[in-house]
């Protein structure tokens, strides 16, 4: 039994604090390193050689490369990240609108209101209004109906 056993009271509280602080700083440095690597690839203004140079600098001399990158190019890191987040949000919103079926088409209520205005101005007859209203109410609006007659299947 020559091996020493360390118990919790053998490691002072201040040493626990410093160990936790160093571990936290080590993790934060890795987070910063990965953010810089992603920023290098995200930047569209840099050439391929510049990206390769910065990447080699941050990988071969990690501490110096990270600190020099933050000093030299850190000002615009946040701007590039915000621009990417906005672009992703716009793409997501567009995809949601597309999936929801909102493709810029007016609703049937809007089409009926326009038809009423056209009839009130006297541009169409009551018979034309009735036919157009039937098309709108059956889901074959004037735009879809005109497009479907122009195309024939199999061509």
Coordinates of C-alpha atoms in Angstrom, one line a residue:
X1 CA 0.0 0.0 0.0
X2 CA 2.6 2.5 -1.0
X3 CA 0.3 4.3 -3.4
X4 CA -1.0 7.6 -2.0
X5 CA -4.7 8.2 -2.0
X6 CA -5.9 11.8 -2.5
X7 CA -9.1 12.7 -0.9
X8 CA -11.3 15.7 -1.6
X9 CA -9.9 17.6 1.4
X10 CA -6.4 17.2 0.0
X11 CA -7.2 19.5 -2.9
X12 CA -7.8 23.0 -1.6
X13 CA -10.8 25.1 -2.7
X14 CA -8.7 27.7 -4.4
X15 CA -7.0 25.0 -6.4
X16 CA -10.4 23.8 -7.5
X17 CA -11.3 27.3 -8.5
X18 CA -8.1 27.8 -10.6
X19 CA -8.5 24.3 -12.2
X20 CA -12.1 25.1 -13.2
X21 CA -11.0 28.6 -14.5
X22 CA -8.2 27.1 -16.6
X23 CA -10.5 24.4 -18.0
X24 CA -13.2 27.1 -18.9
X25 CA -10.6 29.3 -20.6
X26 CA -9.2 26.3 -22.5
X27 CA -12.8 25.5 -23.8
X28 CA -13.4 29.1 -24.7
X29 CA -10.1 29.2 -26.7
X30 CA -11.3 26.2 -28.7
X31 CA -14.7 28.0 -29.3
X32 CA -12.8 31.1 -30.5
X33 CA -10.6 28.9 -32.7
X34 CA -13.5 27.3 -34.4
X35 CA -15.3 30.6 -34.9
X36 CA -12.3 32.0 -36.6
X37 CA -11.9 29.0 -38.8
X38 CA -15.6 29.3 -39.8
X39 CA -15.1 33.0 -40.4
X40 CA -12.2 32.4 -42.7
X41 CA -14.4 30.2 -44.9
X42 CA -17.4 32.5 -44.6
X43 CA -15.5 35.6 -45.9
X44 CA -16.3 36.1 -49.6
X45 CA -13.9 39.1 -49.9
X46 CA -10.8 37.0 -49.2
X47 CA -9.1 35.1 -52.0
X48 CA -8.4 31.4 -51.8
X49 CA -4.7 32.0 -51.1
X50 CA -5.5 34.4 -48.3
X51 CA -7.9 31.9 -46.8
X52 CA -5.3 29.1 -47.0
X53 CA -2.7 31.4 -45.4
X54 CA -4.9 32.4 -42.5
X55 CA -6.0 28.8 -42.0
X56 CA -2.3 27.6 -42.0
X57 CA -1.4 30.4 -39.6
X58 CA -4.2 29.5 -37.1
X59 CA -3.5 25.8 -37.3
X60 CA 0.3 25.8 -37.2
X61 CA 0.7 28.6 -34.7
X62 CA -2.7 28.4 -32.9
X63 CA -2.4 30.9 -30.1
X64 CA -0.5 33.5 -32.2
X65 CA -2.7 32.9 -35.3
X66 CA -5.9 33.3 -33.4
X67 CA -4.8 36.5 -31.6
X68 CA -3.4 38.1 -34.8
X69 CA -6.6 37.2 -36.7
X70 CA -8.8 38.7 -34.0
X71 CA -6.7 41.9 -34.0
X72 CA -6.4 42.2 -37.8
X73 CA -9.9 41.0 -38.9
X74 CA -12.0 40.7 -35.8
X75 CA -13.8 44.0 -36.5
X76 CA -15.9 42.5 -39.3
X77 CA -16.3 39.0 -37.9
X78 CA -19.6 40.0 -36.2
X79 CA -20.8 41.7 -39.4
X80 CA -20.2 38.7 -41.5
X81 CA -21.9 36.5 -38.9
X82 CA -25.0 38.8 -38.8
X83 CA -25.1 38.9 -42.6
X84 CA -25.0 35.1 -42.8
X85 CA -27.7 34.8 -40.1
X86 CA -30.0 37.2 -42.0
X87 CA -29.5 35.4 -45.3
X88 CA -30.3 32.1 -43.6
X89 CA -33.4 33.6 -42.0
X90 CA -34.6 35.0 -45.3
X91 CA -34.0 31.7 -47.0
X92 CA -35.9 30.0 -44.2
X93 CA -38.8 32.5 -44.5
X94 CA -39.0 32.0 -48.2
X95 CA -39.1 28.2 -47.8
X96 CA -41.9 28.5 -45.3
X97 CA -43.9 30.8 -47.6
X98 CA -43.3 28.4 -50.4
X99 CA -44.4 25.4 -48.3
X100 CA -47.5 27.3 -47.0
X101 CA -48.6 28.0 -50.6
X102 CA -48.2 31.8 -50.5
X103 CA -46.5 32.3 -53.9
X104 CA -47.6 35.9 -54.4
X105 CA -51.0 34.8 -55.7
X106 CA -54.0 36.9 -54.7
X107 CA -56.6 35.1 -52.6
X108 CA -60.0 34.3 -54.0
X109 CA -61.5 37.2 -52.0
X110 CA -59.1 39.6 -53.6
X111 CA -59.9 38.2 -57.1
X112 CA -63.7 38.5 -56.4
X113 CA -63.2 42.1 -55.2
X114 CA -61.3 43.0 -58.4
X115 CA -64.0 41.4 -60.5
X116 CA -66.6 43.4 -58.7
X117 CA -64.7 46.6 -59.4
X118 CA -64.3 45.7 -63.0
X119 CA -68.0 45.0 -63.3
X120 CA -68.9 48.2 -61.5
X121 CA -66.8 50.2 -64.0
X122 CA -68.7 48.5 -66.8
X123 CA -65.6 46.8 -68.3
X124 CA -67.3 43.3 -68.3
X125 CA -70.8 42.2 -68.6
X126 CA -72.8 40.4 -66.0
X127 CA -72.4 37.1 -67.9
X128 CA -68.6 37.5 -68.0
X129 CA -68.6 38.4 -64.3
X130 CA -70.6 35.2 -63.5
X131 CA -68.3 32.9 -65.4
X132 CA -65.2 34.5 -63.9
X133 CA -66.7 34.2 -60.4
X134 CA -67.4 30.5 -61.0
X135 CA -63.8 30.0 -62.0
X136 CA -62.5 31.8 -58.9
X137 CA -64.8 29.9 -56.5
X138 CA -64.0 26.5 -58.0
X139 CA -60.3 27.2 -57.5
X140 CA -59.5 27.7 -61.1
X141 CA -58.8 31.4 -61.0
X142 CA -58.5 33.4 -64.2
X143 CA -54.7 33.2 -64.1
X144 CA -54.6 29.5 -63.7
X145 CA -57.4 28.9 -66.2
X146 CA -55.6 31.0 -68.9
X147 CA -52.3 29.2 -68.2
X148 CA -53.9 25.8 -68.4
X149 CA -55.5 26.4 -71.8
X150 CA -52.2 27.6 -73.2
X151 CA -50.4 24.4 -72.3
X152 CA -51.4 21.0 -73.5
X153 CA -50.1 17.8 -71.8
X154 CA -47.7 15.7 -73.7
X155 CA -45.8 18.4 -75.4

